[in-house]
Coordinates of C-alpha atoms and ligand atoms in Angstrom, one line a residue:
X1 CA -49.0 -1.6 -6.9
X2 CA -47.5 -4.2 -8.9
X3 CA -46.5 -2.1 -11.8
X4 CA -44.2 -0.2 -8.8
X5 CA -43.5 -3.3 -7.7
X6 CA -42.4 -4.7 -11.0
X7 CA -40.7 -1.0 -12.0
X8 CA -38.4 -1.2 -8.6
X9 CA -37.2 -4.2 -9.3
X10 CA -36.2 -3.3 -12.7
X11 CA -34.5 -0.3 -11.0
X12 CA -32.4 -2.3 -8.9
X13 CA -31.6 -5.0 -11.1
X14 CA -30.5 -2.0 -14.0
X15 CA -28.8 -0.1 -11.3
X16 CA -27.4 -2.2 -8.5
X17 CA -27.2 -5.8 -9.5
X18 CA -25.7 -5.7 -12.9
X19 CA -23.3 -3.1 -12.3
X20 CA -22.1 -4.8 -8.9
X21 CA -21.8 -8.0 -11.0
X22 CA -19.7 -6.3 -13.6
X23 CA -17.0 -5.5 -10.8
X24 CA -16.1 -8.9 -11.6
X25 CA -14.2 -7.6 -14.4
X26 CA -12.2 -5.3 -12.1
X27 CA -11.4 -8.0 -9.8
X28 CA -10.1 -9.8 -12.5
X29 CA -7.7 -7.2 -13.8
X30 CA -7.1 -6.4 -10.3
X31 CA -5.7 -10.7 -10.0
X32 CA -4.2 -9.6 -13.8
X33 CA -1.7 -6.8 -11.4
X34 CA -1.0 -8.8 -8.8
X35 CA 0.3 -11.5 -11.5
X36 CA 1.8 -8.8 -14.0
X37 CA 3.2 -7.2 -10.9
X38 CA 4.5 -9.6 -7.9
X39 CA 6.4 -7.2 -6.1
X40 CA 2.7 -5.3 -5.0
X41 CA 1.7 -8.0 -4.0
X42 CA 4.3 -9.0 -1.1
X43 CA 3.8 -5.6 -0.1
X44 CA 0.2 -5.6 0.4
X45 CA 0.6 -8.4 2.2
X46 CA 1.9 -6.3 5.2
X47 CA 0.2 -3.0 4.1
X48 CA -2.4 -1.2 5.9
X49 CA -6.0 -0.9 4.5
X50 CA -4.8 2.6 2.6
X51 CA -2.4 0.5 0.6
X52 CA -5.5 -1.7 -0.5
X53 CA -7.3 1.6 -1.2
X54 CA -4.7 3.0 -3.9
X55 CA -4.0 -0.5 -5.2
X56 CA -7.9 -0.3 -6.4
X57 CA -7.5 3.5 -7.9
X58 CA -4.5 2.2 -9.8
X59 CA -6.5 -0.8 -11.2
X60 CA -8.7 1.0 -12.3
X61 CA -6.8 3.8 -13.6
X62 CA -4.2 1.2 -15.3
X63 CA -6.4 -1.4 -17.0
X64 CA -9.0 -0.5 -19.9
X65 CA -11.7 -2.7 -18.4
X66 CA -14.6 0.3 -19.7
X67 CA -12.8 2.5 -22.2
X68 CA -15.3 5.3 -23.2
X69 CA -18.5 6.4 -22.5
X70 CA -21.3 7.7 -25.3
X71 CA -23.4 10.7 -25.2
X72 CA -25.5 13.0 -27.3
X73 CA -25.3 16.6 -27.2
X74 CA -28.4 18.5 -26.4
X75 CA -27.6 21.9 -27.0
X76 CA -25.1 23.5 -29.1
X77 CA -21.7 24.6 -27.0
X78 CA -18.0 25.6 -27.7
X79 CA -15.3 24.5 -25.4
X80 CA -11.8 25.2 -25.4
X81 CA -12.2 26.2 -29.6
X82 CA -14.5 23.0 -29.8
X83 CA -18.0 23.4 -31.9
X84 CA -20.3 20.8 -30.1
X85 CA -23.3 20.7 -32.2
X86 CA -27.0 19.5 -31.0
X87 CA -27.7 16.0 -32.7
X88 CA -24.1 14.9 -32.3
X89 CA -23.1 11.5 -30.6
X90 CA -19.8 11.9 -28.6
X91 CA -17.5 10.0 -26.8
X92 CA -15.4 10.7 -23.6
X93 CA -12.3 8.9 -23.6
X94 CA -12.1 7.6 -20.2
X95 CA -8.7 4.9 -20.9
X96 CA -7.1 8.0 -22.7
X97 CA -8.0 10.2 -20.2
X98 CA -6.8 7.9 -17.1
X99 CA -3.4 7.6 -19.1
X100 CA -3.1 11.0 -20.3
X101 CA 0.8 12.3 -19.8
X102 CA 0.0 16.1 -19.6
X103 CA -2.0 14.6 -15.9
X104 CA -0.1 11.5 -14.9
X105 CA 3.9 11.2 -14.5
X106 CA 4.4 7.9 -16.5
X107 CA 1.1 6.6 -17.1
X108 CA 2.3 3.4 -18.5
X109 CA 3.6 2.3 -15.5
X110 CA 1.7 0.6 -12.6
X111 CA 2.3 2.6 -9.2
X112 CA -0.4 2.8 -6.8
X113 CA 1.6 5.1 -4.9
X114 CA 0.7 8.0 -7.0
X115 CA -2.6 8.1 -5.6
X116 CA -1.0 9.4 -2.6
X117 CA -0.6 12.6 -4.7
X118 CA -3.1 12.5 -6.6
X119 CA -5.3 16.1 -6.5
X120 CA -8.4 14.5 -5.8
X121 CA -10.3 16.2 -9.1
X122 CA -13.0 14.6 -10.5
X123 CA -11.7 15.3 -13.8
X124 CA -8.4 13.4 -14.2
X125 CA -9.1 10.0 -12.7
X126 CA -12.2 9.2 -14.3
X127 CA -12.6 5.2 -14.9
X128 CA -16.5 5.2 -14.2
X129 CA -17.4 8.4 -16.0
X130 CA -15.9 12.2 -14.6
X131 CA -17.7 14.9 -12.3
X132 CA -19.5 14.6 -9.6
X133 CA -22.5 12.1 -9.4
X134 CA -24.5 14.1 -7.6
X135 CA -24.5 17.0 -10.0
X136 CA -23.0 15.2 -13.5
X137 CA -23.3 11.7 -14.6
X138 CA -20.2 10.1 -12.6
X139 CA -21.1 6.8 -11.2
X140 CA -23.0 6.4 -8.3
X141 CA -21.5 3.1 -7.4
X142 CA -17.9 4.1 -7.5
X143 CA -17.5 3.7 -3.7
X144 CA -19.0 0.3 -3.6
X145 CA -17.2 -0.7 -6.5
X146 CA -14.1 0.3 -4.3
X147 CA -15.2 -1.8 -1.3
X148 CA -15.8 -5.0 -3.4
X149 CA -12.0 -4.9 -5.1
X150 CA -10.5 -3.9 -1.9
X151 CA -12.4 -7.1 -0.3
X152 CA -11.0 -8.9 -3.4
X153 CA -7.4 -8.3 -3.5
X154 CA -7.9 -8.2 0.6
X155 CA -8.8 -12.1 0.1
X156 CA -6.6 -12.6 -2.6
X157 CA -3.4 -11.8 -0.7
X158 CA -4.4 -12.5 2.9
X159 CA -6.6 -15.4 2.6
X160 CA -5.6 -18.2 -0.3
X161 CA -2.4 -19.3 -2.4
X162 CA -2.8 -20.3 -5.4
X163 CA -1.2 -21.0 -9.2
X164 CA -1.8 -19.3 -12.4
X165 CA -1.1 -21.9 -15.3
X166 CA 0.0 -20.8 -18.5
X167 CA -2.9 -19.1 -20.1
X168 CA -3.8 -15.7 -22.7
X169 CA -3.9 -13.0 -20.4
X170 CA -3.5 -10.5 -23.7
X171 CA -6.3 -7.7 -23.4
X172 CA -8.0 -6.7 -26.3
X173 CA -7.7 -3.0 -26.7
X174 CA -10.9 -3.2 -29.4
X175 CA -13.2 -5.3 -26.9
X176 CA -15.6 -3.6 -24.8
X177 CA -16.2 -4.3 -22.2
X178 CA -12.2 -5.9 -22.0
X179 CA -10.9 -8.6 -20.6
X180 CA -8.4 -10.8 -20.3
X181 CA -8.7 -13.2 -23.7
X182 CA -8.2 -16.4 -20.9
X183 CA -10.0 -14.1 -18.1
X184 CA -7.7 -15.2 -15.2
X185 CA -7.3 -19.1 -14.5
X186 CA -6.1 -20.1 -10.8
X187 CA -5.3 -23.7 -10.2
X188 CA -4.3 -25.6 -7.0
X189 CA -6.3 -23.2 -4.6
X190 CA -5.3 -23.1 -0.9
X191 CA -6.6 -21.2 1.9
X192 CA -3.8 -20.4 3.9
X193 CA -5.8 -19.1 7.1
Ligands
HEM201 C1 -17.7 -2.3 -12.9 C2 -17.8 -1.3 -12.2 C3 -18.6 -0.1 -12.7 C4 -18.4 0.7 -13.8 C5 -17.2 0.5 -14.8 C6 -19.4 1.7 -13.8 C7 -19.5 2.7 -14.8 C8 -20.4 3.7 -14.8 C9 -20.5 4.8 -15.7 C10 -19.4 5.0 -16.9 C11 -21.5 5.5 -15.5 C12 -22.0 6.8 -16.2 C13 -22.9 6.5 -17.3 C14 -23.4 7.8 -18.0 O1 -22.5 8.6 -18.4 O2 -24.5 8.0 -18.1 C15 -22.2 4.9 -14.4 C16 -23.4 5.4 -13.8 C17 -24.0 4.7 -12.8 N1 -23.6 3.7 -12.0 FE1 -21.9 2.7 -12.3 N2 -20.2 1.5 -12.8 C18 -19.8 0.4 -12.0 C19 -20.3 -0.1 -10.9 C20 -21.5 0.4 -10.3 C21 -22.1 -0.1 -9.1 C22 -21.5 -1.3 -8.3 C23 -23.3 0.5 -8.9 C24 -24.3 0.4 -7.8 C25 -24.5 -0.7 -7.1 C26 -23.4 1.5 -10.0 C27 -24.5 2.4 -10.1 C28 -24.5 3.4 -11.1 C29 -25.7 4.3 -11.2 C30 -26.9 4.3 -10.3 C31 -25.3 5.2 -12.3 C32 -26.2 6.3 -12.8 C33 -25.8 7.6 -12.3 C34 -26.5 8.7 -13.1 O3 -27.1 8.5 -14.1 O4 -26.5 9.8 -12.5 N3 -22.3 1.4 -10.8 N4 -21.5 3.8 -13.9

């Protein structure tokens, strides 16, 4: 009884807690966009809740808070002309992948609007692992993940002013998980409701 006791707790802290606290990271870089990019913010400001929604895709797409994702292959396979052999550790490339030009029209650039586009495949927008989580190993908390930064930039824009003093906000392509070198400084913090 306490073993199971013990072993749930385990579960949730390894699957609920510590991931939920890591979405920290994504409202950080989401605070790094409304910074880098002012003009989204004034808009959300007035936008409806669908705004908020593609302003969280494009977070994530944009900024290389989790770049790649490990795995070992179990059994031999070929695909597209590629020899995957059993034993060998592999890596999915889920930055390059977000960014990739042959799938986005100027990756480089931050647009939420593309979203509104977007194809919906679990292949090309894949910033907490691809496929379906069901069947594959994409993320089972992607939607709450969602919810929390969409609270975030929500509170962010609607409910506080504040300053952001002169500070490293440089990202560290070879840091993982990255962040901003300064993470994000706000000073003289007003709520404005
Ligand atoms: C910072 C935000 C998050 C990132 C970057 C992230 C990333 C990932 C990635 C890359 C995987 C796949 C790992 C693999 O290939 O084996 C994964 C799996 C998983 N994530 Fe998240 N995650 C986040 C937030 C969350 C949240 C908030 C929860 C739940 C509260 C969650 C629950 C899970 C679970 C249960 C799995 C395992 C799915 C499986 O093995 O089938 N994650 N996550």
């Amino acid at each position: 009884m306490h073993a199971r006791r013990r072993g749930s707790r385990s579960l949730l802290r390894h699957r609920a807690l510590r991931p939920t606290v890591a979405v920290a990271r994504y409202i950080v870089f989401a605070a790094l966009a409304l910074h880098d990019y002012p003009r989204q913010a004034v808009d959300l400001r007035d936008a409806d809740d669908d705004a908020l929604e593609l302003f969280a895709h494009e977070v994530r797409r944009f900024y290389p808070f989790f770049p790649f994702v490990a795995a070992i292959v179990r059994r031999n396979f070929t695909w597209r002309g590629y020899e995957f052999e059993e034993g060998t550790r592999t890596l999915l490339d889920l930055y390059g992948t977000n960014r990739d030009p042959r799938v986005w029209d100027a990756p480089d650039t931050f647009r939420p609007e593309r979203f509104r586009d977007w194809d919906e495949s679990p292949f090309n927008f894949i910033p907490q692992d691809g496929g379906d989580f069901l069947h594959n190993h994409r993320c089972a908390g992607e939607w709450i993940t969602k919810e929390l930064m969409e609270a975030a930039v929500d509170f962010l824009v609607h409910s506080i002013d504040y300053e952001v003093p002169a500070q490293d906000l440089s990202v560290d392509l070879s840091r993982m998980p990255a962040i901003p070198a300064s993470c994000f400084r706000i000073t003289n913090v007003r709520r404005v409701h």
